[in-house]
Coordinates of C-alpha atoms in Angstrom, one line a residue:
Chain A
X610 CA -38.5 -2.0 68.0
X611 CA -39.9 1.3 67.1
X612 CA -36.9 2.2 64.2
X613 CA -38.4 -0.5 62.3
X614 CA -41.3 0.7 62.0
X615 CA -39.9 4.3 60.9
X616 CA -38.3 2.4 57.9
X617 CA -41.0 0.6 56.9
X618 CA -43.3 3.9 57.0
X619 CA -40.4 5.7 55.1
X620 CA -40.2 2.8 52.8
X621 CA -43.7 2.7 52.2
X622 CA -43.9 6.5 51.5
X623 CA -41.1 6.3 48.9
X624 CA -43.6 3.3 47.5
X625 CA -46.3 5.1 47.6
X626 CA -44.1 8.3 45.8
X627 CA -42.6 6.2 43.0
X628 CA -46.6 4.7 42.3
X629 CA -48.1 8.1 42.5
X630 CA -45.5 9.6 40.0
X631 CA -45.2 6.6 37.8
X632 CA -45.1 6.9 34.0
X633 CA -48.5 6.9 32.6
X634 CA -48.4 6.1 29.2
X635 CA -51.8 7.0 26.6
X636 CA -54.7 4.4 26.6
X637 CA -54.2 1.5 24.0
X638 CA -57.5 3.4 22.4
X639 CA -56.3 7.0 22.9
X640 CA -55.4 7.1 18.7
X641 CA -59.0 5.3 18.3
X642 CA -61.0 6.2 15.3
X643 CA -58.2 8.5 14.3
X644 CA -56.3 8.3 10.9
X645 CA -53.0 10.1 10.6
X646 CA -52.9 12.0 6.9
X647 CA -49.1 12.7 6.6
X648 CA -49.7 15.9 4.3
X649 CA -51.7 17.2 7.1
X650 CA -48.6 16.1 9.6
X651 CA -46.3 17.9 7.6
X652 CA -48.2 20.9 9.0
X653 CA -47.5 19.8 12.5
X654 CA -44.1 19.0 12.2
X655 CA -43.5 22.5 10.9
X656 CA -45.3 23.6 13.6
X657 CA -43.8 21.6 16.2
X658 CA -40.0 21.9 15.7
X659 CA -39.5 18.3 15.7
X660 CA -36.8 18.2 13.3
X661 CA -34.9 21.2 14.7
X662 CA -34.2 18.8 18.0
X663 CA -33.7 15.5 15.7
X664 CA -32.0 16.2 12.9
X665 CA -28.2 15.1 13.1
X666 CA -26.4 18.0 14.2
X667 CA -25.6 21.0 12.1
X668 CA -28.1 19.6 9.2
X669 CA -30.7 21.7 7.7
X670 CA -32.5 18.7 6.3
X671 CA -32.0 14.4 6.1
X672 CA -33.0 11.8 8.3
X673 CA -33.9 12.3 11.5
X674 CA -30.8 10.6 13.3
X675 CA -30.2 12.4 16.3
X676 CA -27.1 13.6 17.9
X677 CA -27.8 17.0 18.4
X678 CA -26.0 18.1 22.1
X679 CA -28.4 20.2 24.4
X680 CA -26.7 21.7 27.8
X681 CA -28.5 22.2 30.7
X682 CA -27.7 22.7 34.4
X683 CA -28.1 19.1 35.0
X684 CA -25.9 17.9 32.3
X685 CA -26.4 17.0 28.7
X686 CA -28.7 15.3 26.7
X687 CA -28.4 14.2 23.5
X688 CA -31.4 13.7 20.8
X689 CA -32.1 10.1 19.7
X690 CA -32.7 9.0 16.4
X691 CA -36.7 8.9 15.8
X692 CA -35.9 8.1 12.1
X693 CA -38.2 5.3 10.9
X694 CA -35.5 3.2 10.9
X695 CA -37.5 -0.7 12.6
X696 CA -34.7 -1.2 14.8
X697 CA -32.3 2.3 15.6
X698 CA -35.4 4.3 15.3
X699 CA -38.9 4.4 16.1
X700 CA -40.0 2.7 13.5
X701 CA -40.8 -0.7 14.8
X702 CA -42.7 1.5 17.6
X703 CA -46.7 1.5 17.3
X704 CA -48.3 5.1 17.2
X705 CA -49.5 4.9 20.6
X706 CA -46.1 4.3 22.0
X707 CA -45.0 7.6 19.9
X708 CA -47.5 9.3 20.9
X709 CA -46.9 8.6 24.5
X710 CA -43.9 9.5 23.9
X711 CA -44.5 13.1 22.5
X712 CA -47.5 13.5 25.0
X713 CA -46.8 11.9 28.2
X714 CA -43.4 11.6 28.1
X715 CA -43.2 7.8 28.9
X716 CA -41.4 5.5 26.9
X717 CA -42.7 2.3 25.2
X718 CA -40.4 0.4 28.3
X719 CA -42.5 2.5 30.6
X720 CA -39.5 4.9 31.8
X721 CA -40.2 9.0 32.2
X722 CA -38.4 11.2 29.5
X723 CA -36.4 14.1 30.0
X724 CA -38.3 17.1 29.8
X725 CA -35.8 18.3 27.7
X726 CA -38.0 16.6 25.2
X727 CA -40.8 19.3 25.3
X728 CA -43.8 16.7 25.8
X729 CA -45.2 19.1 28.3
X730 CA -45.8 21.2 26.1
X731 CA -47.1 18.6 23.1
X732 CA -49.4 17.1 25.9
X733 CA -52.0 19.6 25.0
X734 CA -51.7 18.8 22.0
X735 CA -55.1 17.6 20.1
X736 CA -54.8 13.8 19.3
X737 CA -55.8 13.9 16.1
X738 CA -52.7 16.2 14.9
X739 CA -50.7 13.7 16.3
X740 CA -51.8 10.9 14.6
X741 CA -51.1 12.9 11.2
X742 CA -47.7 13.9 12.6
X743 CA -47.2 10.2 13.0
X744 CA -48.3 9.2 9.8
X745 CA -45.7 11.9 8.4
X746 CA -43.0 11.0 10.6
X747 CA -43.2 7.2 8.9
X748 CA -42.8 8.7 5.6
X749 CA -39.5 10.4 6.4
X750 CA -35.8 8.7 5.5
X751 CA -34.5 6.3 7.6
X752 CA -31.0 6.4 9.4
X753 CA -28.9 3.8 11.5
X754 CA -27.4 6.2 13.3
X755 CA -26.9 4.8 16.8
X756 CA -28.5 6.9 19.9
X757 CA -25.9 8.6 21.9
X758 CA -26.5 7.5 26.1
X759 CA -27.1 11.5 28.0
X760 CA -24.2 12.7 30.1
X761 CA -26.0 13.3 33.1
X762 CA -24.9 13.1 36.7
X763 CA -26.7 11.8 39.9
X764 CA -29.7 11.8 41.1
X765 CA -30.6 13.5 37.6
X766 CA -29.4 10.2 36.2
X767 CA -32.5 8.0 38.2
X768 CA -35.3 9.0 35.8
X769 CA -37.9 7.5 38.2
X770 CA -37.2 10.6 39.7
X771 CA -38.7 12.3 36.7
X772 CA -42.1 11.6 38.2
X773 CA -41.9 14.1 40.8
X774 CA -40.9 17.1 38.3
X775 CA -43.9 16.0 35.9
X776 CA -46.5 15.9 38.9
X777 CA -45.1 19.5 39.8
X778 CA -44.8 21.4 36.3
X779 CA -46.2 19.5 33.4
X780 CA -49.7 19.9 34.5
X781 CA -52.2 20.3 31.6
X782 CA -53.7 23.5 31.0
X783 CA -53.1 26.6 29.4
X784 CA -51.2 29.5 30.9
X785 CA -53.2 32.1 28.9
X786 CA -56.8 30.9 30.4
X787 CA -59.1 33.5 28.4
X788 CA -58.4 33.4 24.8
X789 CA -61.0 36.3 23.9
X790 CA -61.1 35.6 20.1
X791 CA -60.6 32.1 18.0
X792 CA -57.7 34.0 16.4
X793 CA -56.0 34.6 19.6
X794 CA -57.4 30.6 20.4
X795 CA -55.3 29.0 17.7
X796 CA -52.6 31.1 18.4
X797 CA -52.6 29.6 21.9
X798 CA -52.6 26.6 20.5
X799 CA -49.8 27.0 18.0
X800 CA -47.6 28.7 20.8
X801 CA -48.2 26.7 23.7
X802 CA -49.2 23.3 22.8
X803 CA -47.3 23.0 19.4
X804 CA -44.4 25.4 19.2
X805 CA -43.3 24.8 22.5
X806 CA -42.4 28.9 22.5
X807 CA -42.2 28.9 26.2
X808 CA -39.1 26.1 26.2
X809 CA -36.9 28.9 25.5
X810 CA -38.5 32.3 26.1
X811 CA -39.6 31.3 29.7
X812 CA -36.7 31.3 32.6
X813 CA -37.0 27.9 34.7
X814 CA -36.4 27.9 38.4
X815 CA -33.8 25.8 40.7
X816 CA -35.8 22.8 39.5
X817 CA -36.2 23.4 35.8
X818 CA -39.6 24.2 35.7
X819 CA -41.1 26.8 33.8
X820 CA -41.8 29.7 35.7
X821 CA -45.8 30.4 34.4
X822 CA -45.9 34.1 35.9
X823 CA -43.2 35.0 34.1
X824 CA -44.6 33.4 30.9
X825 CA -42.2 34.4 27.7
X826 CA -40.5 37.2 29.4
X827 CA -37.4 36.0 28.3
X828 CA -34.4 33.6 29.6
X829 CA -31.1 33.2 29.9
X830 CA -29.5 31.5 26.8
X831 CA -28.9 27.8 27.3
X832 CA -25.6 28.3 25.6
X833 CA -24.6 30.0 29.0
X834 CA -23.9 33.2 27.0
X835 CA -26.6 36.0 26.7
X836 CA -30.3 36.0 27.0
X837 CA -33.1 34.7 24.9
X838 CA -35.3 37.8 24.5
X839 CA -38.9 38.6 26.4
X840 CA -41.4 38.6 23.8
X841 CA -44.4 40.2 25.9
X842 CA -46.1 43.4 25.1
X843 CA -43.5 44.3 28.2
X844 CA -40.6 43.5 25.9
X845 CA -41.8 43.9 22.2
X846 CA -42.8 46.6 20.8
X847 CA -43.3 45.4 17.2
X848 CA -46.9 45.4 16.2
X849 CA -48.7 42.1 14.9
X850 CA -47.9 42.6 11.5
X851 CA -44.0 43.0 12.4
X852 CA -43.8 39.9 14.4
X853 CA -46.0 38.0 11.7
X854 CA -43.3 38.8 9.5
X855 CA -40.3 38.1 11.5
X856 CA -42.1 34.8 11.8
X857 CA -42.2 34.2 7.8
X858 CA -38.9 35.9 6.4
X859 CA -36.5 36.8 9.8
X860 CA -36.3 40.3 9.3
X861 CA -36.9 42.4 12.1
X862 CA -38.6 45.6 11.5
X863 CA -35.5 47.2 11.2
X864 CA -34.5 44.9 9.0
X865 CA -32.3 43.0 11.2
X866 CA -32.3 39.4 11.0
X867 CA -33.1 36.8 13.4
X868 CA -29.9 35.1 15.1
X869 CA -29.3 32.0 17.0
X870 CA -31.5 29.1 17.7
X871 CA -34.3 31.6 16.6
X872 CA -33.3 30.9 13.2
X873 CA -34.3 27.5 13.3
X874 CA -37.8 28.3 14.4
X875 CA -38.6 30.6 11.6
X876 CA -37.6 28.1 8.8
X877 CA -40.3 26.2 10.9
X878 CA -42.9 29.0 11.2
X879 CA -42.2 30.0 7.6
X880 CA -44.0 27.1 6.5
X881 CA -47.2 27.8 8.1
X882 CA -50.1 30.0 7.1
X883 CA -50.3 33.7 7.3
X884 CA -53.1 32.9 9.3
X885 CA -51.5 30.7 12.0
X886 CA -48.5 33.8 12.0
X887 CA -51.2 36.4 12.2
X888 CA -52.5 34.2 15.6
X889 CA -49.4 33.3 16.4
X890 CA -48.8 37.5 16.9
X891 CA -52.0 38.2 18.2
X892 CA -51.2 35.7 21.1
X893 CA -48.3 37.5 21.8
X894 CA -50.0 40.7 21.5
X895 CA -52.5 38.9 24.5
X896 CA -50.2 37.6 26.9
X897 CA -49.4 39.2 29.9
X898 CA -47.1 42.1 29.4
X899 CA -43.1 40.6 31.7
X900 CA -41.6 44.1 32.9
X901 CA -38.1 44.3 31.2
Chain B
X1280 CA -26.2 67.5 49.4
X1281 CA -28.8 68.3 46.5
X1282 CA -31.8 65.8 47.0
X1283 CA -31.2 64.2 43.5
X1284 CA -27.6 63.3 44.6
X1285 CA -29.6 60.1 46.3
X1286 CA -26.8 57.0 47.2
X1287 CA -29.0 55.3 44.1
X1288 CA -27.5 58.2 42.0
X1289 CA -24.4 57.8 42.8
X1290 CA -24.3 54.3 43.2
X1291 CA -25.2 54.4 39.2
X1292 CA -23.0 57.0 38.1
X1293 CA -19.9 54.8 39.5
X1294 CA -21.2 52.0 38.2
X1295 CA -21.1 53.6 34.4
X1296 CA -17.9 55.1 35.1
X1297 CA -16.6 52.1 36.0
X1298 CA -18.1 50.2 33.3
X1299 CA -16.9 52.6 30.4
X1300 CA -13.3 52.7 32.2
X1301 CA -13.6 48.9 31.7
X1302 CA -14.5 49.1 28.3
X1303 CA -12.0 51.4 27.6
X1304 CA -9.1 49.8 29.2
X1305 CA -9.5 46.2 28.0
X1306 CA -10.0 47.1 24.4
X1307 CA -6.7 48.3 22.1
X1308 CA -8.1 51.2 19.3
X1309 CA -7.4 48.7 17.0
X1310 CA -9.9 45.9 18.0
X1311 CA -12.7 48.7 19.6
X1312 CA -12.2 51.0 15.7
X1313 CA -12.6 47.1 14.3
X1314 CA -15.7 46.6 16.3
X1315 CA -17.1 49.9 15.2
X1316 CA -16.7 49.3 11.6
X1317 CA -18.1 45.9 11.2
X1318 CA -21.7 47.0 13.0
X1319 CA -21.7 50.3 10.6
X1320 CA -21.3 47.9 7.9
X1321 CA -23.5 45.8 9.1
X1322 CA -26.2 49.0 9.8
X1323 CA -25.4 49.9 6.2
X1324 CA -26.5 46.4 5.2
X1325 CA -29.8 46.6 7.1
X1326 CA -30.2 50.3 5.9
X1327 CA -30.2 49.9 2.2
X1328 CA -32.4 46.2 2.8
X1329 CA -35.3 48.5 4.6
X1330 CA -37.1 49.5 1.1
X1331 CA -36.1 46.1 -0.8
X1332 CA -37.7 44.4 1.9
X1333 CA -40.8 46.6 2.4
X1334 CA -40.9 46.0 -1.4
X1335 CA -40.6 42.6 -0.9
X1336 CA -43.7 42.4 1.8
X1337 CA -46.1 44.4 -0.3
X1338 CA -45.5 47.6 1.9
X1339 CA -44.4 49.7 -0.6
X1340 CA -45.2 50.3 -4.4
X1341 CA -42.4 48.5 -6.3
X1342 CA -40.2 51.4 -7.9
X1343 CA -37.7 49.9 -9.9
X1344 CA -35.3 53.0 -9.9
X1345 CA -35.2 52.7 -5.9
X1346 CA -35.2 48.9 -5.3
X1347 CA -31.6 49.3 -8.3
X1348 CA -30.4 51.6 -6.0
X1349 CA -30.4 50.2 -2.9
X1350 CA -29.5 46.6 -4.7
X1351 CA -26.3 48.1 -5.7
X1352 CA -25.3 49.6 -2.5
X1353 CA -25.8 46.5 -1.2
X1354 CA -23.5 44.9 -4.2
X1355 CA -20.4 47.0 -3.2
X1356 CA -21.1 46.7 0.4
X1357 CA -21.4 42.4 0.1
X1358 CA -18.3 42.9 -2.2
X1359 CA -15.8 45.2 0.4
X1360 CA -12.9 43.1 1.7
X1361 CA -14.0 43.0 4.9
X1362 CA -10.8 40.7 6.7
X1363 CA -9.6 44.0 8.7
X1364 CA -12.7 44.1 10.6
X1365 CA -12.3 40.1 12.2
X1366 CA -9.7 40.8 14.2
X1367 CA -8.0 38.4 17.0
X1368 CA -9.6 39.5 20.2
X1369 CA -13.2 41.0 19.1
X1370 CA -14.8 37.7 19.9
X1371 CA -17.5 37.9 22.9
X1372 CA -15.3 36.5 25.4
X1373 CA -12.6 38.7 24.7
X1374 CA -14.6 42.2 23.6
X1375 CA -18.0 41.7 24.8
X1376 CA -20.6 42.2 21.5
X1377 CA -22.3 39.2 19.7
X1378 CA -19.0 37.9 17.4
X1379 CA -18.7 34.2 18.0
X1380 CA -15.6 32.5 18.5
X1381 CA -16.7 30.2 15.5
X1382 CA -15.2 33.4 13.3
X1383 CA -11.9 32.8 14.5
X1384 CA -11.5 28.8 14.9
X1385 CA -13.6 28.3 11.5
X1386 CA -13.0 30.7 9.3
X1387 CA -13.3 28.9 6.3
X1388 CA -17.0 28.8 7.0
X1389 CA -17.4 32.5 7.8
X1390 CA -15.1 33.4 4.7
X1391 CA -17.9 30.9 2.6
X1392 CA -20.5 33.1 4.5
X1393 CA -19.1 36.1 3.5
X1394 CA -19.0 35.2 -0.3
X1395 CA -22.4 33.7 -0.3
X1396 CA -23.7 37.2 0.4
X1397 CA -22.2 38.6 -2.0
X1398 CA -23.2 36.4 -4.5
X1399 CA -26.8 36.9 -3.3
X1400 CA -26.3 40.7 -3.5
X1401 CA -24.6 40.7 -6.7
X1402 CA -27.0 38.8 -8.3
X1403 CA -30.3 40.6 -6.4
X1404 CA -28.5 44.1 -8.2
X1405 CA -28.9 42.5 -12.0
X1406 CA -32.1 41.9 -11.4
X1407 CA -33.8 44.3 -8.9
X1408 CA -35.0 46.7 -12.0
X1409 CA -36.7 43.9 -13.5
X1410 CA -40.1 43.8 -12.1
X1411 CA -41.4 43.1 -8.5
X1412 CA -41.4 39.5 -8.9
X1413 CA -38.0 39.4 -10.3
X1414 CA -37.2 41.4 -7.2
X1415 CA -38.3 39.1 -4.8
X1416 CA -36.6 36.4 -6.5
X1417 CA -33.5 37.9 -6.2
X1418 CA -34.1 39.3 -2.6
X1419 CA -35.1 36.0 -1.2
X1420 CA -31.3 34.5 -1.3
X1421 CA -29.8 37.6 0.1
X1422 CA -32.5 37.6 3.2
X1423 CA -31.3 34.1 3.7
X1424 CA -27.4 34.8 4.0
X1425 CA -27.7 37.2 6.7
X1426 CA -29.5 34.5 8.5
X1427 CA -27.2 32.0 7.5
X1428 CA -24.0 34.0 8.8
X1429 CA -26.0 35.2 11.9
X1430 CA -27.1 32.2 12.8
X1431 CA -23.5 30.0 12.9
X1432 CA -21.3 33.2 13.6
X1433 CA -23.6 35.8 16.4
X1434 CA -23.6 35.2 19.2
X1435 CA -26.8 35.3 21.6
X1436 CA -28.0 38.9 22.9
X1437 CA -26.1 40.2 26.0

C-alpha cells in the first residue's frame, strides 16, 4: 500500500523536524570556572532591561513578580515572576537552567520560550556577565506572585513549534560584522547582545523575525499606535554626544524628553558609564544608515 | 500640461488637500485652538529648559542671572491652570497628535503629573541662583516630571 508509506515518510520528516529544532539547553559546564559577582551584575541588569519586562506592572522598582501584558500579532504574553522566590520564582532554579533560559531560550523542563523574551539577543551575550547577573538576580526581593498562563491562540500556542522560528532568526552572530574601533566593539555589544535595542527599533516580518537589513530603522509601535523611531544615521541626526545624553538624562537636543517605553530604557542606560553611552552612540553613528 | 504637472504631482497635491480638509472638518476650533495651546506651552517648557539644561551638562558656563531667569519662566509656566487645554475629544483617537486617552479616563494621575511639575519648577526657581551644583539639584526633579507625564500620558510618535 503505497499511502502508507507517504505517512510514514511524512511522519518521519515531522520527527526528524521536531529533533532538529529541539530545545537545546547550555552544557551542565557552560557556567564552569565562572563566579557571578552581583555588584558586577548589577551592571548587567542595567544594561539588559531585565527589570523593565519583570517588574509587576506599572512599578518603577520591587520584586521582580511579573505580570506585565506585552501585545503582539500572535496574542499576548505575560512576564513571569523570576523573583528569587524557591518555589513561584526562579529561585529554586540552578544558574545553568537561568542561564539557559536567558541564552537559549529553553526552559529547565526542556520547552522553547517565546521570543518575546529577547534571549536571542542575550545569546551573544559573554558567559561570564551572566553568571554575575545571576548572582545579582539572587540578591533581589522575593515575591509569590503567581505567573499568569499567555493568551495565545493556535498553532502559536504549540511551543514545539518555537523550534522552527529559532533555527530561522535567532542565529548567533552580529548584524554589524566590522566593528572598526573597540569603542564601536563594546557598543555592539551593549546594543546587540545586552540591550536588546533591535527588539523594538527593528520592524519584524509575517513571522516575527527581525528583519536584519533593516537593522534599527525603526518599527511600528507594539501598542498598535504610532511608530517606534529609526535610529540610523538615515533617521538621526543628533551627533554622538546628543544621543549619549539622551541615553543619561532623556532630553532630546531640543530639550524634548523621551516618551513611551523609551523611558524605561534610559532609567536603564542612565546607570551605565559615560563610556558604555559614548559606545553605545558611536554604534549607532556605525550602523548602516535605514532611508526614512 | 506643464511637465512638472506629472500625475505624481497631482496625485500629492489631492492627497494634502484632502488631508487638511480632513483635519479641518473633524476638529471643532475649540478642540484644534486647545491642541495648539497645549504644544506652545509645552515648546515654551522646552524653550526656557534649553540653557538650564546645557547648564546642567557642562555646555555652558553657569550664569546664575540666566539659569534665575529661565527657572522662573518655567515657575509660572508649571504654575498656569492648564484644565482648558485637556479637552474631551483631543485624545489621539479622536484628534490625531500624541495625547493619550489615559488623560481623560485617569485624570487624577495627570492632575498629580501636572502638580509634580510644578513643584519641581517651583522649587528649581529658589534655587537656580545658587551655584551650579545647587542648579543641578534642583533641575534634576524637573527633567524627571516631563518624563514622568510623557511617559504615562503621550502617546507613541505618528
Amino acid at each position: 500500500m503505497r499511502w502508507r508509506r507517504w505517512i510514514l515518510y511524512a511522519l518521519l520528516l515531522i520527527v526528524a523536524g521536531l529533533w532538529w529544532t529541539r530545545p537545546v539547553a547550555l552544557p551542565d559546564d557552560a557556567l564552569a570556572g565562572l563566579t557571578g559577582d552581583a555588584e558586577a551584575g548589577a551592571v548587567i541588569y542595567a544594561a539588559s532591561g531585565c527589570g523593565s519586562c519583570h517588574r509587576a506592572p506599572e512599578a518603577t522598582d520591587g520584586p521582580l513578580a511579573g505580570g506585565r501584558a506585552f501585545p503582539s500579532p500572535f496574542g499576548t504574553f505575560y512576564a513571569p515572576n523570576i523573583s528569587p522566590h524557591p518555589t513561584a520564582g526562579v529561585g529554586g532554579w540552578t544558574d545553568v537552567e537561568i542561564a539557559s533560559a536567558v541564552m537559549r531560550g529553553v526552559s529547565p523542563g526542556g520547552a522553547h520560550y517565546y521570543p518575546a523574551f529577547p534571549y536571542d539577543s542575550y545569546q551573544q551575550a559573554e558567559a561570564g556577565d551572566i553568571a554575575h547577573l545571576i548572582a545579582y538576580l539572587r540578591t533581589l526581593p522575593e515575591s509569590d506572585a503567581a505567573n499568569r498562563p499567555h493568551d495565545v491562540g493556535f498553532p502559536f500556542n504549540i511551543r514545539a513549534s518555537l523550534g522552527g522560528w529559532k533555527l530561522l532568526f535567532a542565529r548567533p552572530g552580529w548584524v554589524l560584522t566590522e566593528a572598526p574601533t573597540p569603542e564601536i566593539e563594546r557598543g555592539r555589544y551593549l546594543v546587540e547582545a545586552l540591550g536588546h535595542c533591535g527588539a523594538c527599533h527593528t520592524s519584524r516580518n509575517a513571522l516575527g523575525g527581525p528583519q536584519t537589513a533593516q537593522w534599527l530603522g525603526g518599527a511600528p509601535d507594539p501598542s498598535g499606535e504610532g511608530r517606534v523611531p529609526n535610529i540610523t544615521p538615515g533617521g538621526l541626526d543628533w551627533s554622538a554626544g546628543e544621543i549619549a545624553e539622551y541615553l543619561k538624562s532623556g532630553f532630546t537636543p531640543e530639550f524634548d524628553t523621551a516618551g513611551g517605553e523609551m523611558v524605561d530604557v534610559v532609567e536603564n542606560t542612565a546607570q551605565l558609564t559615560d563610556a558604555d553611552r559614548a559606545a553605545i552612540a558611536a554604534y549607532l553613528k556605525a550602523v548602516p544608515a535605514v532611508a526614512p | 500640461m506643464p511637465s512638472f504637472l506629472n500625475s505624481r504631482t497631482i496625485a500629492l497635491v489631492c492627497v494634502t488637500l484632502a488631508g487638511s480638509a480632513f483635519a479641518a472638518s473633524h476638529l471643532s476650533p475649540e478642540v484644534s485652538g486647545a491642541i495648539n495651546a497645549r504644544k506652545a506651552h509645552m515648546g515654551l517648557y522646552g524653550h526656557n529648559l534649553g540653557p538650564l539644561g546645557a547648564m546642567a551638562q557642562d555646555k555652558m558656563p553657569y550664569d546664575a542671572a540666566v539659569a534665575s531667569a529661565a527657572a522662573a519662566n518655567l515657575a509660572a509656566l508649571a504654575n498656569m491652570d492648564q484644565s482648558t487645554y485637556w479637552v474631551e475629544g483631543s485624545d489621539i483617537a479622536a484628534a490625531g497628535g500624541r495625547a493619550k486617552a489615559e488623560i481623560w479616563s485617569d485624570r487624577a494621575g495627570f492632575d498629580a503629573e501636572i502638580e509634580k511639575l510644578a513643584a519641581a519648577a517651583t522649587n528649581l526657581a529658589a534655587v537656580a541662583g545658587d551655584g551650579l551644583d545647587a542648579m543641578k539639584a534642583g533641575f534634576g526633579p524637573v527633567g524627571a516630571s516631563c518624563g514622568s507625564c510623557h511617559k504615562a500620558y503621550r502617546g507613541p510618535r505618528p
